[in-house]
Short mmCIF file of C-alpha atoms and ligand atoms in Angstrom, two decimals:
data_model
loop_
_atom_site.label_atom_id
_atom_site.label_comp_id
_atom_site.label_asym_id
_atom_site.label_seq_id
_atom_site.Cartn_x
_atom_site.Cartn_y
_atom_site.Cartn_z
CA UNK A 1 -38.85 -28.93 -30.52
CA UNK A 2 -35.31 -28.69 -29.18
CA UNK A 3 -35.11 -28.85 -25.43
CA UNK A 4 -33.08 -26.02 -23.94
CA UNK A 5 -31.47 -26.59 -20.59
CA UNK A 6 -31.97 -24.04 -17.85
CA UNK A 7 -28.28 -23.28 -17.95
CA UNK A 8 -28.42 -22.34 -21.62
CA UNK A 9 -31.41 -20.09 -21.06
CA UNK A 10 -29.75 -18.39 -18.07
CA UNK A 11 -26.46 -18.01 -19.88
CA UNK A 12 -28.17 -16.44 -22.88
CA UNK A 13 -30.11 -14.02 -20.68
CA UNK A 14 -26.97 -12.95 -18.80
CA UNK A 15 -25.17 -12.37 -22.09
CA UNK A 16 -28.14 -10.35 -23.42
CA UNK A 17 -28.28 -8.18 -20.29
CA UNK A 18 -24.57 -7.47 -20.58
CA UNK A 19 -24.64 -6.78 -24.33
CA UNK A 20 -27.51 -4.30 -23.96
CA UNK A 21 -25.65 -1.94 -21.67
CA UNK A 22 -22.43 0.00 -21.88
CA UNK A 23 -22.09 0.78 -18.18
CA UNK A 24 -19.68 -2.12 -17.56
CA UNK A 25 -21.81 -3.46 -14.69
CA UNK A 26 -20.97 -5.60 -11.69
CA UNK A 27 -22.35 -9.12 -11.24
CA UNK A 28 -24.85 -7.71 -8.71
CA UNK A 29 -26.29 -5.34 -11.27
CA UNK A 30 -26.54 -8.09 -13.89
CA UNK A 31 -28.25 -10.26 -11.29
CA UNK A 32 -30.87 -7.57 -10.54
CA UNK A 33 -31.67 -7.14 -14.24
CA UNK A 34 -31.71 -10.86 -15.08
CA UNK A 35 -33.96 -11.63 -12.11
CA UNK A 36 -36.74 -9.64 -13.77
CA UNK A 37 -36.83 -12.36 -16.45
CA UNK A 38 -35.98 -15.38 -14.30
CA UNK A 39 -37.18 -14.64 -10.74
CA UNK A 40 -35.64 -17.77 -9.17
CA UNK A 41 -32.17 -17.00 -10.52
CA UNK A 42 -29.39 -17.03 -7.92
CA UNK A 43 -26.35 -14.79 -7.69
CA UNK A 44 -24.02 -17.80 -7.74
CA UNK A 45 -25.59 -18.88 -11.05
CA UNK A 46 -24.85 -15.43 -12.42
CA UNK A 47 -21.22 -15.71 -11.30
CA UNK A 48 -20.89 -19.21 -12.76
CA UNK A 49 -22.27 -18.16 -16.11
CA UNK A 50 -20.17 -15.00 -16.23
CA UNK A 51 -17.12 -17.18 -15.69
CA UNK A 52 -18.19 -19.55 -18.50
CA UNK A 53 -18.86 -16.64 -20.87
CA UNK A 54 -15.49 -15.15 -20.02
CA UNK A 55 -13.71 -18.44 -20.74
CA UNK A 56 -15.57 -18.69 -24.05
CA UNK A 57 -14.31 -15.23 -25.01
CA UNK A 58 -17.85 -13.80 -25.25
CA UNK A 59 -17.30 -11.13 -22.59
CA UNK A 60 -14.45 -9.62 -20.59
CA UNK A 61 -13.94 -8.87 -16.96
CA UNK A 62 -12.13 -5.64 -16.19
CA UNK A 63 -9.31 -6.00 -13.73
CA UNK A 64 -7.63 -2.71 -13.07
CA UNK A 65 -7.89 -0.44 -10.07
CA UNK A 66 -11.52 0.05 -9.09
CA UNK A 67 -12.86 -1.65 -12.20
CA UNK A 68 -12.19 -5.04 -10.68
CA UNK A 69 -15.27 -7.25 -10.94
CA UNK A 70 -16.95 -5.14 -13.60
CA UNK A 71 -18.02 -6.87 -16.82
CA UNK A 72 -18.02 -5.85 -20.46
CA UNK A 73 -20.27 -7.41 -23.12
CA UNK A 74 -17.85 -6.30 -25.82
CA UNK A 75 -15.14 -8.98 -26.11
CA UNK A 76 -13.00 -6.95 -28.54
CA UNK A 77 -9.90 -5.26 -27.28
CA UNK A 78 -10.60 -1.63 -26.41
CA UNK A 79 -9.48 0.89 -23.83
CA UNK A 80 -11.40 2.27 -20.88
CA UNK A 81 -11.63 5.46 -18.92
CA UNK A 82 -12.61 5.33 -15.27
CA UNK A 83 -14.22 8.33 -13.59
CA UNK A 84 -12.50 8.54 -10.23
CA UNK A 85 -15.48 10.28 -8.65
CA UNK A 86 -18.62 8.38 -9.76
CA UNK A 87 -16.71 5.18 -10.72
CA UNK A 88 -18.32 5.22 -14.15
CA UNK A 89 -16.42 3.24 -16.78
CA UNK A 90 -16.45 4.55 -20.33
CA UNK A 91 -15.28 2.97 -23.56
CA UNK A 92 -12.59 4.96 -25.25
CA UNK A 93 -12.67 5.28 -28.99
CA UNK A 94 -8.92 5.23 -29.17
CA UNK A 95 -6.85 3.29 -31.69
CA UNK A 96 -5.36 0.07 -30.37
CA UNK A 97 -1.68 0.55 -29.68
CA UNK A 98 -0.40 -2.73 -31.13
CA UNK A 99 2.94 -1.13 -31.91
CA UNK A 100 3.59 -0.74 -28.16
CA UNK A 101 3.96 -4.49 -27.92
CA UNK A 102 6.50 -4.54 -30.75
CA UNK A 103 8.42 -1.74 -29.01
CA UNK A 104 8.35 -3.63 -25.72
CA UNK A 105 9.46 -6.71 -27.57
CA UNK A 106 12.43 -4.87 -29.05
CA UNK A 107 13.40 -3.21 -25.76
CA UNK A 108 13.17 -6.32 -23.62
CA UNK A 109 14.02 -9.13 -26.02
CA UNK A 110 11.13 -10.97 -24.39
CA UNK A 111 8.16 -12.32 -26.26
CA UNK A 112 5.58 -9.68 -25.36
CA UNK A 113 2.07 -11.03 -25.87
CA UNK A 114 -0.13 -8.19 -24.65
CA UNK A 115 -0.48 -4.99 -22.68
CA UNK A 116 -3.06 -3.06 -20.78
CA UNK A 117 -3.48 0.64 -20.97
CA UNK A 118 -5.98 2.25 -18.71
CA UNK A 119 -7.12 5.83 -18.27
CA UNK A 120 -8.71 7.59 -15.33
CA UNK A 121 -10.06 11.06 -14.72
CA UNK A 122 -13.38 12.84 -14.33
CA UNK A 123 -16.44 12.37 -16.55
CA UNK A 124 -18.39 15.35 -17.94
CA UNK A 125 -20.89 15.33 -15.08
CA UNK A 126 -18.27 15.09 -12.36
CA UNK A 127 -15.98 17.78 -13.75
CA UNK A 128 -18.69 20.47 -13.73
ZN1 ZN B 201 -18.12 10.79 -12.99
ZN1 ZN B 202 -15.71 -1.58 -22.63
#
């Protein structure tokens, strides 16, 4: 039987927790969920594994405004909408604006390699 290291097991669990939600959780939230499976897990282990998963391109960390430190199990490029009231983060089913980079390229003459576009407003619940 192959011997799995603790790190591998923890990393897999953290990835599973993150892939099974779409709330774009913080490391604390992931820690609380993962601890149900591995009670002796530490928060620093969660942070270390999140960093490894991010480097491996398995997950992303959101880094704009109040989304800083929130994680996304979907590594594909997509846009987000932040609710300014409840701080909920929602995926936006919005076509990727690749042409913006070409435009920026043309305008600046620089080699534009990416962009971030970020939306904020009020979710359904908060706008009632
Ligand atoms: Zn809201
Ligand atoms: Zn997302």
